Amino acid sequence: MTVGTRPRAQRAHARTEATGAASTALRRLLESPRRPARVLAAFPYGIYLEVRTELEPQVIAVVTGSAVRLPNAMVVTGPLPQVTVGDEAYVGDGSIEVGRLGLRAHRWWNPAPPLGPVDPVRLSASLPRMAALCDRSARRPGLEGNGAASLLAEGCAEASLLRVVTAAEQLVGLGPGLTPSGDDMLAGVLVALRHLGAAAGVGRAVWLADWLAAAVTFDARGRTTPISAALLHCAARGEAGGEVLAVLRGLAGRQELEPALHRLLQLGHTSGADLAWGLRIGLAAVVSLGGRAGEH
């Protein structure tokens, strides 16, 4: 005779509920109906989730306070769950569910705060300071000496759509990593043109930002990584991470420039230097276009 035993019911793992500070860039996605997502990448201080949608690339960065605060991030105070690439997640109905963690936004932060009016003379004085700091830094951009990068700088300074769009077509997705160097540089250019151009009253720079944004986001999902494509869409709207925003404030005289630029340059392998190079190109374009407007 055999004695049967009833299998024990498996105990469901309890979900940990937590709150975080979310970028307003995520508000529409979080407040939409619940939908599936998947883990794109997982690191000790950050998890990247891709939400399945037919619209522009939708990527959420769930990060701790020790990570870079990207414009599409929710920042949490506690530890992140153990997940692997390809794991299922869910986003919507006000929450993010990944692994055993359920997250809700308890406050929001703006990834594109306006700078307010800035004297163009101040920006002109900031350009050589930024150029000197970047040139002295040991942190070099990944595309230093690249012809397309030079073409982009020349096109922006002259508001030449042909040159700018031609350069952008070559730069999107150029370089290795989750955020290729070409994308990081373009993101820096976009936010500088939009924010500094608006602050200094240089409408031509904002006009150029609109056209460049259209060029870099067109089919970005098919030309670069999902994470980088999402960040390009953020930059097209003027949304940026905390380190980039700090440099913009430094250029505008709202805070010290040198420490802000130093923090930006330290990011990643070349990402910080690539972003700084883009900001420098955008700043130079705003100064150049503002001077031309003054001549007329």
GROMACS .gro file of N, CA, C and O in nm, residues 118-236:
model
  476
  118VAL      N    1   1.749   8.514  -1.968
  118VAL     CA    2   1.895   8.518  -1.953
  118VAL      C    3   1.951   8.621  -2.049
  118VAL      O    4   1.914   8.625  -2.167
  119ASP      N    5   2.040   8.706  -2.000
  119ASP     CA    6   2.106   8.806  -2.084
  119ASP      C    7   2.196   8.735  -2.185
  119ASP      O    8   2.284   8.657  -2.145
  120PRO      N    9   2.178   8.759  -2.315
  120PRO     CA   10   2.265   8.696  -2.415
  120PRO      C   11   2.413   8.724  -2.392
  120PRO      O   12   2.499   8.642  -2.427
  121VAL      N   13   2.444   8.839  -2.331
  121VAL     CA   14   2.583   8.871  -2.302
  121VAL      C   15   2.642   8.770  -2.204
  121VAL      O   16   2.759   8.730  -2.214
  122ARG      N   17   2.561   8.726  -2.108
  122ARG     CA   18   2.608   8.627  -2.013
  122ARG      C   19   2.640   8.495  -2.083
  122ARG      O   20   2.740   8.429  -2.053
  123LEU      N   21   2.552   8.454  -2.176
  123LEU     CA   22   2.578   8.331  -2.249
  123LEU      C   23   2.705   8.343  -2.333
  123LEU      O   24   2.782   8.248  -2.344
  124SER      N   25   2.728   8.460  -2.391
  124SER     CA   26   2.850   8.480  -2.470
  124SER      C   27   2.974   8.464  -2.383
  124SER      O   28   3.075   8.407  -2.426
  125ALA      N   29   2.964   8.512  -2.258
  125ALA     CA   30   3.077   8.500  -2.166
  125ALA      C   31   3.094   8.356  -2.118
  125ALA      O   32   3.205   8.313  -2.085
  126SER      N   33   2.984   8.280  -2.112
  126SER     CA   34   2.990   8.142  -2.065
  126SER      C   35   3.053   8.048  -2.167
  126SER      O   36   3.110   7.945  -2.130
  127LEU      N   37   3.045   8.084  -2.296
  127LEU     CA   38   3.095   7.994  -2.400
  127LEU      C   39   3.246   7.968  -2.388
  127LEU      O   40   3.287   7.851  -2.386
  128PRO      N   41   3.330   8.069  -2.380
  128PRO     CA   42   3.474   8.038  -2.368
  128PRO      C   43   3.508   7.968  -2.236
  128PRO      O   44   3.601   7.886  -2.232
  129ARG      N   45   3.432   7.996  -2.130
  129ARG     CA   46   3.456   7.927  -2.003
  129ARG      C   47   3.427   7.778  -2.017
  129ARG      O   48   3.505   7.694  -1.973
  130MET      N   49   3.313   7.747  -2.078
  130MET     CA   50   3.278   7.606  -2.096
  130MET      C   51   3.377   7.537  -2.188
  130MET      O   52   3.419   7.423  -2.163
  131ALA      N   53   3.416   7.605  -2.296
  131ALA     CA   54   3.511   7.546  -2.391
  131ALA      C   55   3.643   7.515  -2.322
  131ALA      O   56   3.702   7.407  -2.341
  132ALA      N   57   3.691   7.605  -2.237
  132ALA     CA   58   3.818   7.583  -2.169
  132ALA      C   59   3.808   7.467  -2.071
  132ALA      O   60   3.900   7.385  -2.062
  133LEU      N   61   3.698   7.459  -1.998
  133LEU     CA   62   3.680   7.350  -1.901
  133LEU      C   63   3.672   7.215  -1.972
  133LEU      O   64   3.731   7.117  -1.926
  134CYS      N   65   3.601   7.209  -2.083
  134CYS     CA   66   3.589   7.083  -2.157
  134CYS      C   67   3.724   7.043  -2.218
  134CYS      O   68   3.761   6.925  -2.216
  135ASP      N   69   3.796   7.140  -2.271
  135ASP     CA   70   3.923   7.109  -2.337
  135ASP      C   71   4.027   7.061  -2.237
  135ASP      O   72   4.115   6.981  -2.271
  136ARG      N   73   4.019   7.110  -2.112
  136ARG     CA   74   4.115   7.069  -2.011
  136ARG      C   75   4.083   6.933  -1.949
  136ARG      O   76   4.168   6.869  -1.888
  137SER      N   77   3.959   6.889  -1.967
  137SER     CA   78   3.916   6.765  -1.903
  137SER      C   79   3.978   6.642  -1.969
  137SER      O   80   3.994   6.637  -2.092
  138ALA      N   81   4.011   6.544  -1.887
  138ALA     CA   82   4.062   6.417  -1.940
  138ALA      C   83   3.950   6.332  -1.997
  138ALA      O   84   3.976   6.235  -2.069
  139ARG      N   85   3.827   6.366  -1.967
  139ARG     CA   86   3.712   6.291  -2.018
  139ARG      C   87   3.680   6.341  -2.158
  139ARG      O   88   3.640   6.456  -2.178
  140ARG      N   89   3.697   6.255  -2.257
  140ARG     CA   90   3.681   6.295  -2.396
  140ARG      C   91   3.556   6.234  -2.457
  140ARG      O   92   3.518   6.120  -2.424
  141PRO      N   93   3.491   6.306  -2.548
  141PRO     CA   94   3.372   6.251  -2.614
  141PRO      C   95   3.408   6.135  -2.706
  141PRO      O   96   3.519   6.127  -2.758
  142GLY      N   97   3.313   6.045  -2.723
  142GLY     CA   98   3.338   5.926  -2.802
  142GLY      C   99   3.356   5.953  -2.950
  142GLY      O  100   3.416   5.872  -3.021
  143LEU      N  101   3.305   6.066  -3.000
  143LEU     CA  102   3.312   6.095  -3.143
  143LEU      C  103   3.403   6.213  -3.174
  143LEU      O  104   3.385   6.280  -3.275
  144GLU      N  105   3.500   6.237  -3.086
  144GLU     CA  106   3.592   6.348  -3.109
  144GLU      C  107   3.662   6.330  -3.243
  144GLU      O  108   3.716   6.225  -3.274
  145GLY      N  109   3.658   6.434  -3.327
  145GLY     CA  110   3.719   6.429  -3.458
  145GLY      C  111   3.628   6.373  -3.566
  145GLY      O  112   3.668   6.366  -3.683
  146ASN      N  113   3.505   6.333  -3.529
  146ASN     CA  114   3.414   6.276  -3.628
  146ASN      C  115   3.360   6.386  -3.720
  146ASN      O  116   3.320   6.493  -3.675
  147GLY      N  117   3.357   6.357  -3.849
  147GLY     CA  118   3.313   6.456  -3.947
  147GLY      C  119   3.168   6.498  -3.931
  147GLY      O  120   3.133   6.616  -3.949
  148ALA      N  121   3.081   6.403  -3.896
  148ALA     CA  122   2.940   6.435  -3.881
  148ALA      C  123   2.918   6.528  -3.760
  148ALA      O  124   2.832   6.617  -3.765
  149ALA      N  125   2.997   6.509  -3.654
  149ALA     CA  126   2.986   6.596  -3.538
  149ALA      C  127   3.028   6.739  -3.575
  149ALA      O  128   2.963   6.836  -3.533
  150SER      N  129   3.133   6.753  -3.652
  150SER     CA  130   3.177   6.885  -3.697
  150SER      C  131   3.073   6.949  -3.787
  150SER      O  132   3.046   7.070  -3.778
  151LEU      N  133   3.012   6.869  -3.874
  151LEU     CA  134   2.908   6.920  -3.963
  151LEU      C  135   2.788   6.970  -3.882
  151LEU      O  136   2.728   7.073  -3.915
  152LEU      N  137   2.753   6.897  -3.776
  152LEU     CA  138   2.642   6.938  -3.691
  152LEU      C  139   2.672   7.073  -3.625
  152LEU      O  140   2.585   7.161  -3.621
  153ALA      N  141   2.794   7.089  -3.574
  153ALA     CA  142   2.830   7.215  -3.509
  153ALA      C  143   2.823   7.332  -3.607
  153ALA      O  144   2.770   7.439  -3.575
  154GLU      N  145   2.875   7.311  -3.728
  154GLU     CA  146   2.873   7.417  -3.829
  154GLU      C  147   2.730   7.450  -3.870
  154GLU      O  148   2.692   7.567  -3.883
  155GLY      N  149   2.649   7.345  -3.889
  155GLY     CA  150   2.511   7.367  -3.931
  155GLY      C  151   2.430   7.440  -3.826
  155GLY      O  152   2.348   7.527  -3.858
  156CYS      N  153   2.450   7.405  -3.698
  156CYS     CA  154   2.376   7.472  -3.590
  156CYS      C  155   2.415   7.619  -3.582
  156CYS      O  156   2.329   7.707  -3.564
  157ALA      N  157   2.543   7.649  -3.592
  157ALA     CA  158   2.590   7.788  -3.582
  157ALA      C  159   2.535   7.875  -3.693
  157ALA      O  160   2.517   7.996  -3.676
  158GLU      N  161   2.506   7.814  -3.809
  158GLU     CA  162   2.456   7.888  -3.925
  158GLU      C  163   2.306   7.868  -3.948
  158GLU      O  164   2.250   7.923  -4.042
  159ALA      N  165   2.241   7.787  -3.860
  159ALA     CA  166   2.099   7.753  -3.876
  159ALA      C  167   2.073   7.695  -4.015
  159ALA      O  168   1.972   7.725  -4.079
  160SER      N  169   2.167   7.610  -4.061
  160SER     CA  170   2.154   7.545  -4.191
  160SER      C  171   2.081   7.412  -4.173
  160SER      O  172   2.140   7.314  -4.122
  161LEU      N  173   1.955   7.406  -4.214
  161LEU     CA  174   1.879   7.283  -4.197
  161LEU      C  175   1.941   7.167  -4.273
  161LEU      O  176   1.942   7.054  -4.225
  162LEU      N  177   1.994   7.194  -4.391
  162LEU     CA  178   2.053   7.087  -4.472
  162LEU      C  179   2.169   7.022  -4.397
  162LEU      O  180   2.177   6.899  -4.386
  163ARG      N  181   2.258   7.103  -4.342
  163ARG     CA  182   2.372   7.048  -4.270
  163ARG      C  183   2.330   6.978  -4.141
  163ARG      O  184   2.380   6.871  -4.107
  164VAL      N  185   2.239   7.041  -4.069
  164VAL     CA  186   2.196   6.985  -3.940
  164VAL      C  187   2.128   6.849  -3.959
  164VAL      O  188   2.159   6.752  -3.889
  165VAL      N  189   2.035   6.841  -4.054
  165VAL     CA  190   1.962   6.716  -4.075
  165VAL      C  191   2.056   6.610  -4.133
  165VAL      O  192   2.048   6.493  -4.095
  166THR      N  193   2.144   6.649  -4.223
  166THR     CA  194   2.240   6.553  -4.280
  166THR      C  195   2.328   6.494  -4.170
  166THR      O  196   2.351   6.373  -4.164
  167ALA      N  197   2.376   6.581  -4.079
  167ALA     CA  198   2.460   6.533  -3.969
  167ALA      C  199   2.381   6.443  -3.875
  167ALA      O  200   2.431   6.338  -3.831
  168ALA      N  201   2.258   6.482  -3.844
  168ALA     CA  202   2.176   6.404  -3.752
  168ALA      C  203   2.151   6.263  -3.808
  168ALA      O  204   2.152   6.165  -3.732
  169GLU      N  205   2.126   6.253  -3.936
  169GLU     CA  206   2.103   6.122  -3.997
  169GLU      C  207   2.222   6.030  -3.979
  169GLU      O  208   2.208   5.909  -3.964
  170GLN      N  209   2.342   6.086  -3.979
  170GLN     CA  210   2.463   6.005  -3.963
  170GLN      C  211   2.492   5.972  -3.816
  170GLN      O  212   2.556   5.871  -3.786
  171LEU      N  213   2.445   6.056  -3.725
  171LEU     CA  214   2.482   6.043  -3.584
  171LEU      C  215   2.389   5.956  -3.503
  171LEU      O  216   2.432   5.895  -3.403
  172VAL      N  217   2.262   5.948  -3.539
  172VAL     CA  218   2.168   5.869  -3.459
  172VAL      C  219   2.212   5.722  -3.457
  172VAL      O  220   2.233   5.660  -3.560
  173GLY      N  221   2.231   5.671  -3.337
  173GLY     CA  222   2.272   5.532  -3.320
  173GLY      C  223   2.420   5.506  -3.340
  173GLY      O  224   2.464   5.390  -3.331
  174LEU      N  225   2.500   5.612  -3.362
  174LEU     CA  226   2.643   5.592  -3.389
  174LEU      C  227   2.720   5.573  -3.259
  174LEU      O  228   2.719   5.660  -3.171
  175GLY      N  229   2.786   5.459  -3.246
  175GLY     CA  230   2.865   5.430  -3.128
  175GLY      C  231   2.807   5.313  -3.050
  175GLY      O  232   2.691   5.276  -3.068
  176PRO      N  233   2.886   5.255  -2.961
  176PRO     CA  234   2.841   5.138  -2.884
  176PRO      C  235   2.764   5.179  -2.758
  176PRO      O  236   2.757   5.297  -2.723
  177GLY      N  237   2.709   5.079  -2.690
  177GLY     CA  238   2.649   5.101  -2.559
  177GLY      C  239   2.499   5.122  -2.563
  177GLY      O  240   2.436   5.129  -2.670
  178LEU      N  241   2.439   5.130  -2.443
  178LEU     CA  242   2.295   5.150  -2.431
  178LEU      C  243   2.253   5.286  -2.484
  178LEU      O  244   2.142   5.304  -2.533
  179THR      N  245   2.342   5.386  -2.470
  179THR     CA  246   2.318   5.518  -2.527
  179THR      C  247   2.440   5.556  -2.611
  179THR      O  248   2.538   5.607  -2.559
  180PRO      N  249   2.436   5.530  -2.741
  180PRO     CA  250   2.551   5.559  -2.827
  180PRO      C  251   2.593   5.706  -2.820
  180PRO      O  252   2.512   5.795  -2.794
  181SER      N  253   2.720   5.730  -2.847
  181SER     CA  254   2.776   5.864  -2.837
  181SER      C  255   2.701   5.965  -2.925
  181SER      O  256   2.678   6.079  -2.884
  182GLY      N  257   2.667   5.924  -3.046
  182GLY     CA  258   2.596   6.016  -3.134
  182GLY      C  259   2.464   6.061  -3.076
  182GLY      O  260   2.425   6.179  -3.087
  183ASP      N  261   2.392   5.971  -3.010
  183ASP     CA  262   2.264   6.005  -2.950
  183ASP      C  263   2.282   6.100  -2.832
  183ASP      O  264   2.207   6.195  -2.815
  184ASP      N  265   2.383   6.072  -2.748
  184ASP     CA  266   2.408   6.159  -2.632
  184ASP      C  267   2.442   6.301  -2.678
  184ASP      O  268   2.395   6.399  -2.620
  185MET      N  269   2.524   6.312  -2.781
  185MET     CA  270   2.561   6.444  -2.829
  185MET      C  271   2.438   6.518  -2.885
  185MET      O  272   2.417   6.637  -2.857
  186LEU      N  273   2.357   6.448  -2.963
  186LEU     CA  274   2.236   6.510  -3.017
  186LEU      C  275   2.141   6.554  -2.906
  186LEU      O  276   2.078   6.660  -2.915
  187ALA      N  277   2.130   6.473  -2.801
  187ALA     CA  278   2.044   6.510  -2.688
  187ALA      C  279   2.093   6.639  -2.624
  187ALA      O  280   2.013   6.728  -2.590
  188GLY      N  281   2.225   6.652  -2.606
  188GLY     CA  282   2.279   6.775  -2.549
  188GLY      C  283   2.250   6.896  -2.636
  188GLY      O  284   2.215   7.004  -2.586
  189VAL      N  285   2.265   6.881  -2.767
  189VAL     CA  286   2.237   6.991  -2.859
  189VAL      C  287   2.090   7.032  -2.849
  189VAL      O  288   2.058   7.152  -2.842
  190LEU      N  289   2.002   6.935  -2.849
  190LEU     CA  290   1.859   6.964  -2.847
  190LEU      C  291   1.817   7.044  -2.724
  190LEU      O  292   1.747   7.145  -2.735
  191VAL      N  293   1.858   7.000  -2.606
  191VAL     CA  294   1.815   7.069  -2.484
  191VAL      C  295   1.880   7.207  -2.474
  191VAL      O  296   1.818   7.303  -2.425
  192ALA      N  297   2.005   7.221  -2.522
  192ALA     CA  298   2.070   7.352  -2.518
  192ALA      C  299   2.001   7.451  -2.611
  192ALA      O  300   1.975   7.566  -2.574
  193LEU      N  301   1.974   7.408  -2.734
  193LEU     CA  302   1.906   7.496  -2.828
  193LEU      C  303   1.771   7.541  -2.775
  193LEU      O  304   1.736   7.660  -2.781
  194ARG      N  305   1.696   7.447  -2.719
  194ARG     CA  306   1.560   7.479  -2.676
  194ARG      C  307   1.561   7.567  -2.550
  194ARG      O  308   1.494   7.671  -2.545
  195HIS      N  309   1.636   7.526  -2.448
  195HIS     CA  310   1.632   7.601  -2.321
  195HIS      C  311   1.707   7.733  -2.330
  195HIS      O  312   1.655   7.837  -2.288
  196LEU      N  313   1.830   7.731  -2.380
  196LEU     CA  314   1.908   7.854  -2.387
  196LEU      C  315   1.852   7.949  -2.491
  196LEU      O  316   1.853   8.072  -2.472
  197GLY      N  317   1.802   7.893  -2.603
  197GLY     CA  318   1.741   7.978  -2.704
  197GLY      C  319   1.618   8.050  -2.652
  197GLY      O  320   1.600   8.171  -2.673
  198ALA      N  321   1.533   7.978  -2.578
  198ALA     CA  322   1.413   8.041  -2.521
  198ALA      C  323   1.451   8.143  -2.415
  198ALA      O  324   1.393   8.253  -2.407
  199ALA      N  325   1.550   8.109  -2.331
  199ALA     CA  326   1.589   8.199  -2.221
  199ALA      C  327   1.649   8.329  -2.273
  199ALA      O  328   1.629   8.436  -2.214
  200ALA      N  329   1.725   8.321  -2.384
  200ALA     CA  330   1.792   8.439  -2.438
  200ALA      C  331   1.709   8.509  -2.545
  200ALA      O  332   1.753   8.610  -2.600
  201GLY      N  333   1.590   8.456  -2.575
  201GLY     CA  334   1.506   8.518  -2.675
  201GLY      C  335   1.556   8.501  -2.817
  201GLY      O  336   1.530   8.585  -2.904
  202VAL      N  337   1.629   8.391  -2.842
  202VAL     CA  338   1.681   8.363  -2.977
  202VAL      C  339   1.587   8.263  -3.043
  202VAL      O  340   1.606   8.141  -3.033
  203GLY      N  341   1.484   8.316  -3.106
  203GLY     CA  342   1.382   8.230  -3.165
  203GLY      C  343   1.435   8.137  -3.271
  203GLY      O  344   1.383   8.027  -3.291
  204ARG      N  345   1.540   8.180  -3.341
  204ARG     CA  346   1.597   8.095  -3.447
  204ARG      C  347   1.652   7.965  -3.390
  204ARG      O  348   1.647   7.861  -3.455
  205ALA      N  349   1.706   7.971  -3.267
  205ALA     CA  350   1.759   7.850  -3.204
  205ALA      C  351   1.647   7.754  -3.168
  205ALA      O  352   1.661   7.631  -3.185
  206VAL      N  353   1.535   7.806  -3.119
  206VAL     CA  354   1.422   7.720  -3.086
  206VAL      C  355   1.363   7.660  -3.213
  206VAL      O  356   1.326   7.541  -3.216
  207TRP      N  357   1.355   7.739  -3.318
  207TRP     CA  358   1.309   7.689  -3.449
  207TRP      C  359   1.399   7.576  -3.497
  207TRP      O  360   1.351   7.473  -3.545
  208LEU      N  361   1.529   7.593  -3.480
  208LEU     CA  362   1.623   7.488  -3.521
  208LEU      C  363   1.606   7.363  -3.436
  208LEU      O  364   1.614   7.250  -3.487
  209ALA      N  365   1.580   7.381  -3.306
  209ALA     CA  366   1.557   7.267  -3.218
  209ALA      C  367   1.436   7.187  -3.264
  209ALA      O  368   1.436   7.062  -3.258
  210ASP      N  369   1.332   7.255  -3.308
  210ASP     CA  370   1.212   7.185  -3.355
  210ASP      C  371   1.244   7.095  -3.475
  210ASP      O  372   1.200   6.979  -3.481
  211TRP      N  373   1.320   7.149  -3.571
  211TRP     CA  374   1.352   7.070  -3.689
  211TRP      C  375   1.448   6.956  -3.657
  211TRP      O  376   1.433   6.844  -3.708
  212LEU      N  377   1.546   6.984  -3.572
  212LEU     CA  378   1.639   6.879  -3.534
  212LEU      C  379   1.568   6.769  -3.456
  212LEU      O  380   1.596   6.650  -3.475
  213ALA      N  381   1.474   6.807  -3.371
  213ALA     CA  382   1.397   6.708  -3.295
  213ALA      C  383   1.321   6.615  -3.388
  213ALA      O  384   1.316   6.494  -3.367
  214ALA      N  385   1.261   6.672  -3.493
  214ALA     CA  386   1.188   6.589  -3.588
  214ALA      C  387   1.281   6.492  -3.659
  214ALA      O  388   1.246   6.376  -3.684
  215ALA      N  389   1.402   6.537  -3.690
  215ALA     CA  390   1.498   6.452  -3.763
  215ALA      C  391   1.548   6.337  -3.677
  215ALA      O  392   1.559   6.223  -3.724
  216VAL      N  393   1.579   6.363  -3.549
  216VAL     CA  394   1.640   6.258  -3.467
  216VAL      C  395   1.537   6.160  -3.412
  216VAL      O  396   1.573   6.046  -3.379
  217THR      N  397   1.411   6.202  -3.402
  217THR     CA  398   1.311   6.111  -3.347
  217THR      C  399   1.240   6.029  -3.454
  217THR      O  400   1.173   5.931  -3.421
  218PHE      N  401   1.254   6.068  -3.580
  218PHE     CA  402   1.188   5.992  -3.686
  218PHE      C  403   1.245   5.851  -3.692
  218PHE      O  404   1.363   5.830  -3.715
  219ASP      N  405   1.161   5.753  -3.665
  219ASP     CA  406   1.201   5.612  -3.667
  219ASP      C  407   1.322   5.585  -3.577
  219ASP      O  408   1.406   5.501  -3.608
  220ALA      N  409   1.331   5.659  -3.465
  220ALA     CA  410   1.445   5.638  -3.374
  220ALA      C  411   1.447   5.496  -3.321
  220ALA      O  412   1.553   5.438  -3.298
  221ARG      N  413   1.329   5.438  -3.301
  221ARG     CA  414   1.321   5.302  -3.248
  221ARG      C  415   1.394   5.203  -3.337
  221ARG      O  416   1.450   5.104  -3.289
  222GLY      N  417   1.395   5.227  -3.468
  222GLY     CA  418   1.460   5.136  -3.561
  222GLY      C  419   1.605   5.167  -3.587
  222GLY      O  420   1.674   5.091  -3.655
  223ARG      N  421   1.655   5.281  -3.534
  223ARG     CA  422   1.792   5.322  -3.566
  223ARG      C  423   1.887   5.318  -3.447
  223ARG      O  424   2.008   5.331  -3.466
  224THR      N  425   1.834   5.302  -3.328
  224THR     CA  426   1.921   5.299  -3.211
  224THR      C  427   1.859   5.208  -3.106
  224THR      O  428   1.758   5.141  -3.132
  225THR      N  429   1.917   5.202  -2.988
  225THR     CA  430   1.866   5.114  -2.883
  225THR      C  431   1.734   5.169  -2.827
  225THR      O  432   1.710   5.290  -2.834
  226PRO      N  433   1.648   5.085  -2.771
  226PRO     CA  434   1.522   5.136  -2.714
  226PRO      C  435   1.544   5.240  -2.606
  226PRO      O  436   1.471   5.340  -2.599
  227ILE      N  437   1.644   5.220  -2.520
  227ILE     CA  438   1.670   5.317  -2.412
  227ILE      C  439   1.712   5.450  -2.471
  227ILE      O  440   1.663   5.557  -2.431
  228SER      N  441   1.802   5.447  -2.567
  228SER     CA  442   1.850   5.572  -2.626
  228SER      C  443   1.741   5.640  -2.708
  228SER      O  444   1.731   5.763  -2.709
  229ALA      N  445   1.658   5.562  -2.779
  229ALA     CA  446   1.549   5.621  -2.856
  229ALA      C  447   1.453   5.697  -2.764
  229ALA      O  448   1.408   5.807  -2.796
  230ALA      N  449   1.423   5.639  -2.648
  230ALA     CA  450   1.334   5.706  -2.553
  230ALA      C  451   1.397   5.835  -2.503
  230ALA      O  452   1.328   5.938  -2.488
  231LEU      N  453   1.527   5.834  -2.477
  231LEU     CA  454   1.594   5.954  -2.429
  231LEU      C  455   1.601   6.061  -2.537
  231LEU      O  456   1.597   6.182  -2.507
  232LEU      N  457   1.611   6.023  -2.662
  232LEU     CA  458   1.607   6.121  -2.771
  232LEU      C  459   1.470   6.188  -2.777
  232LEU      O  460   1.461   6.310  -2.800
  233HIS      N  461   1.364   6.112  -2.757
  233HIS     CA  462   1.231   6.172  -2.753
  233HIS      C  463   1.219   6.268  -2.636
  233HIS      O  464   1.156   6.375  -2.647
  234CYS      N  465   1.278   6.233  -2.522
  234CYS     CA  466   1.278   6.324  -2.408
  234CYS      C  467   1.351   6.454  -2.443
  234CYS      O  468   1.301   6.564  -2.418
  235ALA      N  469   1.471   6.441  -2.500
  235ALA     CA  470   1.549   6.559  -2.535
  235ALA      C  471   1.478   6.645  -2.638
  235ALA      O  472   1.489   6.769  -2.634
  236ALA      N  473   1.405   6.583  -2.728
  236ALA     CA  474   1.331   6.658  -2.829
  236ALA      C  475   1.228   6.750  -2.764
  236ALA      O  476   1.195   6.856  -2.819
   0.00000   0.00000   0.00000
